[in-house]
Coordinates of C-alpha atoms (C1' of nucleotides) in Angstrom, one line a residue:
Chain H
X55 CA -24.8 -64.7 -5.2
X56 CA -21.2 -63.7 -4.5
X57 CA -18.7 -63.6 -7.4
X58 CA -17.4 -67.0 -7.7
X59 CA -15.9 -68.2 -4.2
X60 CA -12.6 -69.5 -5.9
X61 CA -9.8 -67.5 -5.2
X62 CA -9.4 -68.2 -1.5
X63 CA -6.0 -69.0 0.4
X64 CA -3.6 -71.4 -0.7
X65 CA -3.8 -72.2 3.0
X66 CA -4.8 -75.5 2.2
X67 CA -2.4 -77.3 4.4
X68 CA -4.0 -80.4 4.5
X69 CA -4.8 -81.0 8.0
X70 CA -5.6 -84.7 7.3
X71 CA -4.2 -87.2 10.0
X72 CA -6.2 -89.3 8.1
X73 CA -3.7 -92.4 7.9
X74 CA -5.1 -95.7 9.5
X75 CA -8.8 -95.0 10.9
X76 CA -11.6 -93.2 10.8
X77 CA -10.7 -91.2 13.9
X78 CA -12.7 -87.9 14.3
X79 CA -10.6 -84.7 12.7
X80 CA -9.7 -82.0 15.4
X81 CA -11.4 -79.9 13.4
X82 CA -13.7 -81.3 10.2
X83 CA -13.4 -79.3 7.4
X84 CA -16.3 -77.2 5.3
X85 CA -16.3 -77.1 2.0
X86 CA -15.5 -73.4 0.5
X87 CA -19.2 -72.8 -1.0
X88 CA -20.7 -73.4 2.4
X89 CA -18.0 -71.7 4.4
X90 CA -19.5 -68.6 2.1
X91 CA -23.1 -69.0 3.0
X92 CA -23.2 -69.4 6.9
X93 CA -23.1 -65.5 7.1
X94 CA -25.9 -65.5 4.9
X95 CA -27.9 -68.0 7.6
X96 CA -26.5 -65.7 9.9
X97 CA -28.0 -63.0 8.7
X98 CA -31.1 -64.4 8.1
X99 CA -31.5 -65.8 12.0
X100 CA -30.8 -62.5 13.2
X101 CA -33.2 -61.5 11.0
X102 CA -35.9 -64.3 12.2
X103 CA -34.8 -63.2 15.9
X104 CA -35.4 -59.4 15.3
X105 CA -39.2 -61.0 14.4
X106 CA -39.4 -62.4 17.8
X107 CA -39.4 -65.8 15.8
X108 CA -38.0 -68.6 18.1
X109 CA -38.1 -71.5 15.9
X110 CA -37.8 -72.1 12.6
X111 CA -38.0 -74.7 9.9
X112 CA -35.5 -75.3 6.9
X113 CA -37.4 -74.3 4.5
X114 CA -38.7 -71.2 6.4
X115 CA -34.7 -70.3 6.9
X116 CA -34.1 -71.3 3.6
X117 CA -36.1 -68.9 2.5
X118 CA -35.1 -66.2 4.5
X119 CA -31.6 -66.9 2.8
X120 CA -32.1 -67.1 -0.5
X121 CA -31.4 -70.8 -1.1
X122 CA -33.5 -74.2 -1.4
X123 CA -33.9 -76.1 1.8
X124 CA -32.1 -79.1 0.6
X125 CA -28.7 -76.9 0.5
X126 CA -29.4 -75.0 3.9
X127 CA -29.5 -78.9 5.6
X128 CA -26.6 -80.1 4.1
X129 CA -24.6 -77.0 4.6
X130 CA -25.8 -77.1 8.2
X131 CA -24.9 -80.9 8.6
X132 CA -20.9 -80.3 8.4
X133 CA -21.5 -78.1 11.9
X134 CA -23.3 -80.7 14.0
X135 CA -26.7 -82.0 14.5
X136 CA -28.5 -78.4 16.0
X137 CA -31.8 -79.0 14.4
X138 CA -34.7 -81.5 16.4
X139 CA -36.6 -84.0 13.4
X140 CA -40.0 -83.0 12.6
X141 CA -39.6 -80.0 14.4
X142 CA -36.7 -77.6 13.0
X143 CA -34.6 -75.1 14.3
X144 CA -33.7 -72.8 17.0
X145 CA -32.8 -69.3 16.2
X146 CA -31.1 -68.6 19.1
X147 CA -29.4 -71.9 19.3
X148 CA -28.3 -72.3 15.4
X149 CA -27.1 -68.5 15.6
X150 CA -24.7 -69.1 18.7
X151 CA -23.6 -72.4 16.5
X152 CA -23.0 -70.6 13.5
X153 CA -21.6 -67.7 14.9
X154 CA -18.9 -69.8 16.7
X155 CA -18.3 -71.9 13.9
X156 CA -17.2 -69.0 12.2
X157 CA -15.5 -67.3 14.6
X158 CA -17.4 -64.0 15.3
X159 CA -18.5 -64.3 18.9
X160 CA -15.9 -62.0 19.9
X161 CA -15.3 -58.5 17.5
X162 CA -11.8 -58.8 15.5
X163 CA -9.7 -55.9 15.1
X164 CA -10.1 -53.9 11.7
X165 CA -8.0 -51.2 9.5
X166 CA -8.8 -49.6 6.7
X167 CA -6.3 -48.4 4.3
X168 CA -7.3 -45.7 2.1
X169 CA -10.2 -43.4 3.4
X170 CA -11.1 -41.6 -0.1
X171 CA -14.7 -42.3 -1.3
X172 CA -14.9 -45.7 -0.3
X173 CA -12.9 -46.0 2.2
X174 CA -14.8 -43.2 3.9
X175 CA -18.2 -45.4 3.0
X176 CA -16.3 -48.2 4.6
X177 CA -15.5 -46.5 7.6
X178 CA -18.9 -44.8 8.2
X179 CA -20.2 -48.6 7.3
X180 CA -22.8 -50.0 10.2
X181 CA -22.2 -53.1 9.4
X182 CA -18.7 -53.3 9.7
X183 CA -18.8 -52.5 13.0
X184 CA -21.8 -54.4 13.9
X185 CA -21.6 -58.4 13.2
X186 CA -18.0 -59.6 14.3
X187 CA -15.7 -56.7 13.5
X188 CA -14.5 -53.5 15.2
X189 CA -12.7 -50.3 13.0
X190 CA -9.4 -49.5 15.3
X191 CA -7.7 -47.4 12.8
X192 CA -8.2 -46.1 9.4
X193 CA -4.9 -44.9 7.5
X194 CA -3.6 -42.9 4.5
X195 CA -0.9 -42.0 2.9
X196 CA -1.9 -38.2 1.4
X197 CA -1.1 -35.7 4.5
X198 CA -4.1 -33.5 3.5
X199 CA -6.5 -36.7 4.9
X200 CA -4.6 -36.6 8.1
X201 CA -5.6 -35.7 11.2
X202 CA -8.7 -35.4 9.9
X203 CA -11.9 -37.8 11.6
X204 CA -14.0 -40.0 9.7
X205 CA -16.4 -42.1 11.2
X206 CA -15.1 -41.2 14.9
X207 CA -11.9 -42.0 14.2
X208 CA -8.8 -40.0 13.4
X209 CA -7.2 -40.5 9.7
X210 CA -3.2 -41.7 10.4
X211 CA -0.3 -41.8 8.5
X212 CA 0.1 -44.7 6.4
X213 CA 3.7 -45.0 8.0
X214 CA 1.7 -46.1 11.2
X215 CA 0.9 -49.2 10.1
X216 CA 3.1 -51.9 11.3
X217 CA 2.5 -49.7 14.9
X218 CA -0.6 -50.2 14.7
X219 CA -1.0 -53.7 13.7
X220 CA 1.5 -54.8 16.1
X221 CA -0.6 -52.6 19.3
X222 CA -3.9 -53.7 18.1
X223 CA -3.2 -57.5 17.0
X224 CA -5.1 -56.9 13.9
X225 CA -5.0 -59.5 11.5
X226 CA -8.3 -58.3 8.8
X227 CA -6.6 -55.2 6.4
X228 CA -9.4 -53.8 3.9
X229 CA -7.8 -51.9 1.0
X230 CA -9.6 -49.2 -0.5
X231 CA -6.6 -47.5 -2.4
X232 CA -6.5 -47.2 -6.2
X233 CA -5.2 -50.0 -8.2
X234 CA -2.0 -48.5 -8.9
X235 CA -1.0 -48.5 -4.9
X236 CA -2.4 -51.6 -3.8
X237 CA 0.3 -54.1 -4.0
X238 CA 2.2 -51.9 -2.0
X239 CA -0.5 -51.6 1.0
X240 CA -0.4 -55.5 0.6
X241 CA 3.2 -56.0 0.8
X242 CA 3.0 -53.4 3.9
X243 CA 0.0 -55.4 5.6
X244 CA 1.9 -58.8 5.6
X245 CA 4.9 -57.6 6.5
X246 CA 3.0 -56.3 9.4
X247 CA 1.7 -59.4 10.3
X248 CA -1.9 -59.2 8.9
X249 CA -2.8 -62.4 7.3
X250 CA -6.5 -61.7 5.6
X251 CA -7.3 -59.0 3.3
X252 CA -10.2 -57.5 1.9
X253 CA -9.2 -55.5 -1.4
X254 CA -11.4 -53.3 -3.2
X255 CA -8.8 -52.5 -5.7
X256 CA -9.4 -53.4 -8.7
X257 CA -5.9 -55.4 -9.2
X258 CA -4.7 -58.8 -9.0
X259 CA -2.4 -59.2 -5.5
X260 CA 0.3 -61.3 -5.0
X261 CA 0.1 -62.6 -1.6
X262 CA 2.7 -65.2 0.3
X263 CA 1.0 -69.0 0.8
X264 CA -1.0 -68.4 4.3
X265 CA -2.1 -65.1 3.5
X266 CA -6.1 -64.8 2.5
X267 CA -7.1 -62.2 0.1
X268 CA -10.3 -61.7 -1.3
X269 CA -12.1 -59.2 -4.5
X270 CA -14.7 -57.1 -4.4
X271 CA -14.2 -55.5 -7.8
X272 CA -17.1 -53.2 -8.7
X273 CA -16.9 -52.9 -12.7
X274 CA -16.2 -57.0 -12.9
X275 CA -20.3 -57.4 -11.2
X276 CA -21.4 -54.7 -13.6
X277 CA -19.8 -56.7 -16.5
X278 CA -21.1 -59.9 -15.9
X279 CA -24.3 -58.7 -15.4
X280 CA -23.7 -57.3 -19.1
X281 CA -22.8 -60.4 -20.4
X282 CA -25.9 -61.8 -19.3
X283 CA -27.7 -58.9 -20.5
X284 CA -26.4 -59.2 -23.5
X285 CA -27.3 -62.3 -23.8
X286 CA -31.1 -61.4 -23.2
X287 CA -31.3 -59.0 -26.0
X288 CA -30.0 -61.3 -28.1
X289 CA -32.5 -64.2 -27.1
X290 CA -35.3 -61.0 -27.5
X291 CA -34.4 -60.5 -31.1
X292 CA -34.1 -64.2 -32.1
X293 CA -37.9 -64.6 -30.8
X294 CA -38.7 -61.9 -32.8
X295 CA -37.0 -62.6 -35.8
X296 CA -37.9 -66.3 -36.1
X297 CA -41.2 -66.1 -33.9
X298 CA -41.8 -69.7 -33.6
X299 CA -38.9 -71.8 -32.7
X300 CA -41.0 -73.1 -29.3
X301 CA -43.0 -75.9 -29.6
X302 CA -45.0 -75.0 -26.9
X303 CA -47.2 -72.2 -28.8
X304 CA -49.8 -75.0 -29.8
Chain R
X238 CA -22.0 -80.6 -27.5
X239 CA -25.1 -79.4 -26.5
X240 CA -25.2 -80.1 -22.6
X241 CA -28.6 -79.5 -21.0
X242 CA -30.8 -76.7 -22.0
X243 CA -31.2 -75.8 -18.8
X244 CA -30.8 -72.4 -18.3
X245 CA -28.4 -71.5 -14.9
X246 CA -29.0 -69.0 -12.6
X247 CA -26.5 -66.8 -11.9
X248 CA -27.0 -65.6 -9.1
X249 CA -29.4 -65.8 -6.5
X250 CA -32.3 -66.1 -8.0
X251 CA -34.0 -65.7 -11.6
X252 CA -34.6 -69.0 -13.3
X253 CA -34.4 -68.1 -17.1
X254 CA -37.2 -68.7 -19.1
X255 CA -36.7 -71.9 -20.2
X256 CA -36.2 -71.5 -23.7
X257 CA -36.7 -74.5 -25.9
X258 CA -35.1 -76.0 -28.6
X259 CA -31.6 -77.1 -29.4
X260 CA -30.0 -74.0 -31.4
X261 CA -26.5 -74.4 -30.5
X262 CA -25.4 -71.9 -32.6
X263 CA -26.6 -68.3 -32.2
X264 CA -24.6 -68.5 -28.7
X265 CA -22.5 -70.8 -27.2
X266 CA -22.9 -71.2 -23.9
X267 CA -20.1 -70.2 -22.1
X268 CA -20.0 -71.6 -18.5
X269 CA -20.9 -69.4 -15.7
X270 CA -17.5 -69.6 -14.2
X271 CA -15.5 -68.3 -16.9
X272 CA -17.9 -65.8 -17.6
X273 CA -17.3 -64.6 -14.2
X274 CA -13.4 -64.8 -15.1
X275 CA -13.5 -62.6 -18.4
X276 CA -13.7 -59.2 -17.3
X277 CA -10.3 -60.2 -14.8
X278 CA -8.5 -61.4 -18.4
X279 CA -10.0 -58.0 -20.2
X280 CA -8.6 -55.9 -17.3
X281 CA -5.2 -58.0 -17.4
X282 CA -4.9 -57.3 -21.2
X283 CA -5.7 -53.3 -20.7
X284 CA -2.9 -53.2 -18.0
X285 CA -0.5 -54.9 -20.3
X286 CA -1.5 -52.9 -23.4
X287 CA -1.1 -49.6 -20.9
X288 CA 2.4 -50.9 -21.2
X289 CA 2.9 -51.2 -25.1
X290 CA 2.8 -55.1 -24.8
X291 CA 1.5 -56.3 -28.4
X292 CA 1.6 -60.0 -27.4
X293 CA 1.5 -62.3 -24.6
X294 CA 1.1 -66.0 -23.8
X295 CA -0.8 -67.7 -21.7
X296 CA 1.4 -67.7 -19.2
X297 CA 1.9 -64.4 -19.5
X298 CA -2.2 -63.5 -19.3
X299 CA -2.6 -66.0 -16.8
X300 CA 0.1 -64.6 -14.3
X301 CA -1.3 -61.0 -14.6
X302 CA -4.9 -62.3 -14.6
X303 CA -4.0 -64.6 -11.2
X304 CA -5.2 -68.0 -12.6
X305 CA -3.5 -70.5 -14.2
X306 CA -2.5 -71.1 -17.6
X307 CA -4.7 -73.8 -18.2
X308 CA -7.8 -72.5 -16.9
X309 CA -7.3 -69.2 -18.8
X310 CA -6.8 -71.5 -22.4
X311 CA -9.6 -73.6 -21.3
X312 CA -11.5 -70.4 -20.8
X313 CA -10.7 -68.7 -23.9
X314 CA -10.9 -71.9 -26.3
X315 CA -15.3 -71.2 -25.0
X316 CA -14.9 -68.2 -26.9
X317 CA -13.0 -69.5 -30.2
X318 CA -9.5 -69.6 -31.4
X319 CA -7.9 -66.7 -31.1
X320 CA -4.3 -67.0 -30.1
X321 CA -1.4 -68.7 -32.5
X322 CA 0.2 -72.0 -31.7
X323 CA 3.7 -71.2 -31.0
X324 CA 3.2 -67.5 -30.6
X325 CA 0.9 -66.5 -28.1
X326 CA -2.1 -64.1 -27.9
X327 CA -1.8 -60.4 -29.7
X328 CA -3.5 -57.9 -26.9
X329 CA -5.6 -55.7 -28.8
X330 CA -7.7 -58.4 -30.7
X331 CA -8.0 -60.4 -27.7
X332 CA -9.1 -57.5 -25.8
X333 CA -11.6 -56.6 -28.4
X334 CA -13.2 -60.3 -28.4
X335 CA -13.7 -60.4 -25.1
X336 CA -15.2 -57.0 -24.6
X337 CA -17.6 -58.3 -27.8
X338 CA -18.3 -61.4 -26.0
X339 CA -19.2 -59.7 -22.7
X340 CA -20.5 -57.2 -24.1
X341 CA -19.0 -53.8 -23.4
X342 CA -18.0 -52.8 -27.0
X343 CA -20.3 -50.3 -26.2
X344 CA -21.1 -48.1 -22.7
X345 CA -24.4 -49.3 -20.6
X346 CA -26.4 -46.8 -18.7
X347 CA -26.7 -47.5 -15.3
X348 CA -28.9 -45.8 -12.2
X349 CA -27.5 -45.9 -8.9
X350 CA -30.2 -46.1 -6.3
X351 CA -29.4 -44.4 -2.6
X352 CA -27.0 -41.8 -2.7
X353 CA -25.5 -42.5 1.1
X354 CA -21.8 -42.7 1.9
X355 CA -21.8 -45.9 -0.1
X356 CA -23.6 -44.5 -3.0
X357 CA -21.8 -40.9 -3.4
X358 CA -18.9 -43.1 -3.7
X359 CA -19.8 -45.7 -6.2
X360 CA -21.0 -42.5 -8.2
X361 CA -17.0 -40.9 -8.1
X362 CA -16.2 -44.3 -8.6
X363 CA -14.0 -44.0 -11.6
X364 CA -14.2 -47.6 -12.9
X365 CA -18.0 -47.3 -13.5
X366 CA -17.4 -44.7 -16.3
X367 CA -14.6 -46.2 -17.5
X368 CA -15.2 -50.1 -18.3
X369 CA -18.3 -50.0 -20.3
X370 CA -20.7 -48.3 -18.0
X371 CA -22.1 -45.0 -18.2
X372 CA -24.0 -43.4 -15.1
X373 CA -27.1 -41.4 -16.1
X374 CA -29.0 -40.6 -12.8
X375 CA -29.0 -41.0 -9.3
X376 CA -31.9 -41.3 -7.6
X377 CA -32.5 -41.1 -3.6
X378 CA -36.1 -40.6 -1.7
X379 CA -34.9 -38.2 1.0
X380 CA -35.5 -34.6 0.2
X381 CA -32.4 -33.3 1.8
X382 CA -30.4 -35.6 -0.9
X383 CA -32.2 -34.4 -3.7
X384 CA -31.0 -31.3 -5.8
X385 CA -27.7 -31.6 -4.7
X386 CA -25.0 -32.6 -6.9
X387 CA -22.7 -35.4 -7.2
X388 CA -20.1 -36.4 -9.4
X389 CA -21.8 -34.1 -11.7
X390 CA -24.8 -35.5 -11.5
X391 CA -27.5 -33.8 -9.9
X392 CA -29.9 -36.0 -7.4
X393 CA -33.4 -37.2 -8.7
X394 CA -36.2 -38.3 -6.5
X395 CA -36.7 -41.8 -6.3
X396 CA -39.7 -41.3 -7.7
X397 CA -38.6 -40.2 -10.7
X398 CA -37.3 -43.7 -11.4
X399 CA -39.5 -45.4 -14.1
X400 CA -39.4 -41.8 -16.0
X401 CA -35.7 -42.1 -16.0
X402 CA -35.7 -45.8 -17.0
X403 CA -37.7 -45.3 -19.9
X404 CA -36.4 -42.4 -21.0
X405 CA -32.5 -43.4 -21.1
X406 CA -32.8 -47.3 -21.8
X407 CA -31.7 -48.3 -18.4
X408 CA -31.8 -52.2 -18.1
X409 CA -29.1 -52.0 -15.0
X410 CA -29.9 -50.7 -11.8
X411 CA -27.6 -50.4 -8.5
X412 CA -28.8 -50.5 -5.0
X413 CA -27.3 -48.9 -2.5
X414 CA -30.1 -48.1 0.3
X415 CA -30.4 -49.8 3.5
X416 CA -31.0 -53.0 3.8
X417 CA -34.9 -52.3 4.9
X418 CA -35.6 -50.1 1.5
X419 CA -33.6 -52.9 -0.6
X420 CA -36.9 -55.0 -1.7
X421 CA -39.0 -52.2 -2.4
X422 CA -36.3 -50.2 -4.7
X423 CA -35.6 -53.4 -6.2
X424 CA -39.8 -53.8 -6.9
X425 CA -39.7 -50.3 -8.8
X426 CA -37.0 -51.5 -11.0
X427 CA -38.1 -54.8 -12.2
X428 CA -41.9 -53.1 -12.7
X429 CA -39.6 -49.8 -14.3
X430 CA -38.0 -53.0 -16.7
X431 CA -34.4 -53.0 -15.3
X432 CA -33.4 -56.3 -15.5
X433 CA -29.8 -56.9 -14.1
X434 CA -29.9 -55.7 -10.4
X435 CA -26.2 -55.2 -8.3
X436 CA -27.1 -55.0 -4.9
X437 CA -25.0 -53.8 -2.0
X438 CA -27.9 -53.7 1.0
X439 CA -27.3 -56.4 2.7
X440 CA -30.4 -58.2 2.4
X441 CA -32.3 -60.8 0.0
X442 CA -33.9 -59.5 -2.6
X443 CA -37.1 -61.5 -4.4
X444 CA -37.0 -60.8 -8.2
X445 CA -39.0 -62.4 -11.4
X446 CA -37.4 -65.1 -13.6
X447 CA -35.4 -63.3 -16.1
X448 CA -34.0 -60.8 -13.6
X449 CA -30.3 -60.9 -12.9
X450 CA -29.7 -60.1 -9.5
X451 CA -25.6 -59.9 -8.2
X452 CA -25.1 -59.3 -4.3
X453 CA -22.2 -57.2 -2.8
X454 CA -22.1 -57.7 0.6
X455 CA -19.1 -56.5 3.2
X456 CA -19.8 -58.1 6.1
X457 CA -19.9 -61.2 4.2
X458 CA -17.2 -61.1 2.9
X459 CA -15.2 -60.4 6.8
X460 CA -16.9 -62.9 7.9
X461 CA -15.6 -65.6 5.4
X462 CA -12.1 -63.8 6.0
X463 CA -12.8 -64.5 9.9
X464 CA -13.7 -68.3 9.5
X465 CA -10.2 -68.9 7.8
X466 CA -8.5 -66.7 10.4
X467 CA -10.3 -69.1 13.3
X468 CA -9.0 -71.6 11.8
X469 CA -5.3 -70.2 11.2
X470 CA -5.3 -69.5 14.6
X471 CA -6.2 -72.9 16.1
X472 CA -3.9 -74.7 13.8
X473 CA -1.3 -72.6 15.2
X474 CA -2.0 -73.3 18.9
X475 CA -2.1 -77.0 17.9
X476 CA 1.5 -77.1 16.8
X477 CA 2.5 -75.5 19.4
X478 CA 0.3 -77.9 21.6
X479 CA 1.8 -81.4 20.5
X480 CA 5.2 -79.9 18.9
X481 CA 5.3 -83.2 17.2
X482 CA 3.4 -83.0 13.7
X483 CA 2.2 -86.1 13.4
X484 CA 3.2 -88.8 15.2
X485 CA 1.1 -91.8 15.8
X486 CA 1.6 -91.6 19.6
X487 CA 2.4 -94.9 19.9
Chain P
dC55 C1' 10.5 -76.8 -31.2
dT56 C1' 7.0 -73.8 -29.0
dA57 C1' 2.7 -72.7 -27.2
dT58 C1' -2.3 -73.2 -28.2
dG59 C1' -6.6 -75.8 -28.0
dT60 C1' -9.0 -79.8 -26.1
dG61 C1' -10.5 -84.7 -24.8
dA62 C1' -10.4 -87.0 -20.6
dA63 C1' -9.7 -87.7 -15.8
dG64 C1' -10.5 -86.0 -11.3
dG65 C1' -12.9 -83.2 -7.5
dG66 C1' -16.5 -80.4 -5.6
dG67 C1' -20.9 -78.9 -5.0
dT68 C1' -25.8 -79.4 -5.7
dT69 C1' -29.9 -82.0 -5.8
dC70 C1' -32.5 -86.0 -5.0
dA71 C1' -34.8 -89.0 -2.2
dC72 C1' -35.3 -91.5 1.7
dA73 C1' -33.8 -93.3 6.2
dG74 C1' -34.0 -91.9 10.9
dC75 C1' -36.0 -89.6 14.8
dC76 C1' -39.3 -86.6 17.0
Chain K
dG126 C1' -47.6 -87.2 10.4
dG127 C1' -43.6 -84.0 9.9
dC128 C1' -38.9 -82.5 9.4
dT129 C1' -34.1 -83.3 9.8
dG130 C1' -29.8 -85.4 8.4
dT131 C1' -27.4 -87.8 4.7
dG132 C1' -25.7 -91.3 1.2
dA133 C1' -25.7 -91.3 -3.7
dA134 C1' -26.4 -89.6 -8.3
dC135 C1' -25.7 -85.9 -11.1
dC136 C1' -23.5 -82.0 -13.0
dC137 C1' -20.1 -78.5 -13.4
dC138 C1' -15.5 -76.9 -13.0
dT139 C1' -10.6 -77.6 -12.8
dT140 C1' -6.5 -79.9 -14.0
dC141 C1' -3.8 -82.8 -16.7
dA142 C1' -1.5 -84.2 -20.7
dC143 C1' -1.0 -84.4 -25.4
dA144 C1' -2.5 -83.9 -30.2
dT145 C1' -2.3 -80.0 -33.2
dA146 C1' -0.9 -76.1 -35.7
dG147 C1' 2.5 -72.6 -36.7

DNA sequence: CTATGTGAAGGGGTTCACAGCC
DNA sequence: GGCTGTGAACCCCTTCACATAG
């Protein structure tokens, strides 16, 4: 599973007309948790559709995703009613649903900022480029990247950003700069225009109220997978030191 | 307290053995979601003590962490009572009790599986070797891959793995092959015993009880950045729609 | 008087179990 | 009969507010 799915936008302007009746919301709003696991439906349908499979039940996509079938329904129940009853699912059907629902029938715009290491894996990425996203531009500020071409695509100056931005209408930045630098990227993206990040800096951003920013922090996974490994050695030695303990060794 | 047994899952999958009985003592549990906030608060307290800060608040931590102050207490008070009232927190001993209680007092030796574009750069990847982690081999099951060098580390055939396991006391393992290989590298590791798995192929991976498995997935993580961005977007068309914000429309 | 540590209240998310429809 | 869709119970996490200790 993801890292925990707080940290998300302080977007939350709260939409609600609510006042006086029940009257259906322009637009109804998902909760967080599922808002993070419809690309993981999405996924799997493709997955399902790659199979030739046409229909499917909620268990079988369950499944396919990872998660009991009980979560998949409700999670699928804030989009609409797509399913049939004692039937299930169409592939094509809840994929197109899902796919609009989060917004990736049409490719949105991409830069990357920072094309060391990772920002070259980034770049040379299929699936970036594949479900919902297009790379137009990847950027950096050391002239001996420049002018050189990653991935099909020419490395620009850092300088070019707001240019760029502005021709493009791109409105994802992915940060792949040290830790040290990346505030700065971030202050530069906003004041670009860009309003959702995706920073692979290990380093807390300060964003302005609108602006979406989330963490993929490589040593912070490692870590808590430590603490829980830890925590399994530990367990290990108790059982040896004090066999019993369980009841159930009859 | 001694709240249910049950043991969570972390991540996807791997329902803990259920161990019995009631010990409260030899761990606390500490809930998954701080767990997951730790290593932020340890990396927060190197940055400050990079910059000769002896002693912070909560406040303090909690701005550099990115959370608020009362989370962070709440989070620290799982862990004991180790701050003055009226003072604050002193960096280094904080730093040092949660590095115990993750567990990274002392390095971990990790294998990186798939040595792509993705994988060459999670080997360079500085802040593997620095926070607790030690890579000791990387492994990749294409001949043209293996012998060369990277990072200083020379390439091993894949199927080298449970040789390498054994021999170096590898419990975590990183995949980084496509998403088609994922389940079958993952297969060799559980049966090599690695037990904590961080995955970036984007795919589901089927492990044992007792197996940590953490997921690291790109286009996920755009995709969640899209749905808010949809949503941005529409709000902003709607204000402009009906310039009024809420009017009852008598 | 200051700032930590923590019961208690409040919100979300997951799971259960069954009503509803095919 | 089978499977979806969903209210309701349950559990975990966050937030508040204050007792507590220095």
């Amino acid at each position: 599973m993801a890292p925990a799915l707080k940290e998300q936008s302080v977007t939350a302007r709260s939409t609600n007309t609510g006042e006086g009746s029940g009257a259906q919301d322009p637009h109804r709003d998902i909760p967080e948790a599922t808002v993070a696991r419809l690309p993981v439906y999405l996924r799997a349908l493709t997955s399902l559709a790659e199979r030739n499979i046409v229909s499917c039940s909620s268990e079988e996509l369950a499944t396919a995703a990872g998660v009991n079938s009980a979560k998949l329904r409700k999670d699928l129940s804030y989009l609409g009613s797509y399913g049939t009853r004692g039937v299930g699912y169409d592939v094509d059907y809840l994929s197109y649903q899902i796919a609009r629902e989060i917004g990736v029938t049409h490719d949105w715009p991409v830069i990357i900022v920072g094309i060391g290491n990772l920002g070259q894996a980034l770049a040379n990425f299929s699936g970036f480029s594949s479900r919902g996203f297009r790379t137009v531009a990847l950027l950096d500020a050391a002239a001996p990247m420049q002018g050189r071409t990653v991935a099909g695509l020419e490395v620009r100056p850092f300088a070019d950003l707001a240019e760029i931005v502005a021709a493009e209408q791109v409105s994802i930045g992915v940060i792949s700069v040290p830790a040290t630098a990346a505030q700065d990227v971030a202050d530069a993206m906003v004041a670009a225009g860009i309003s959702s990040i995706l920073n692979f800096a290990p380093a807390v951003l300060n964003v302005p109220p609108g602006v979406d920013v989330r963490k993929v922090d490589l040593s912070i996974e490692l870590q808590i997978l430590a603490y829980h490994e830890s925590r399994k050695a530990a367990e290990a030695d108790e059982t040896v030191d004090n066999g019993s303990e369980e009841g159930i060794t009859a």
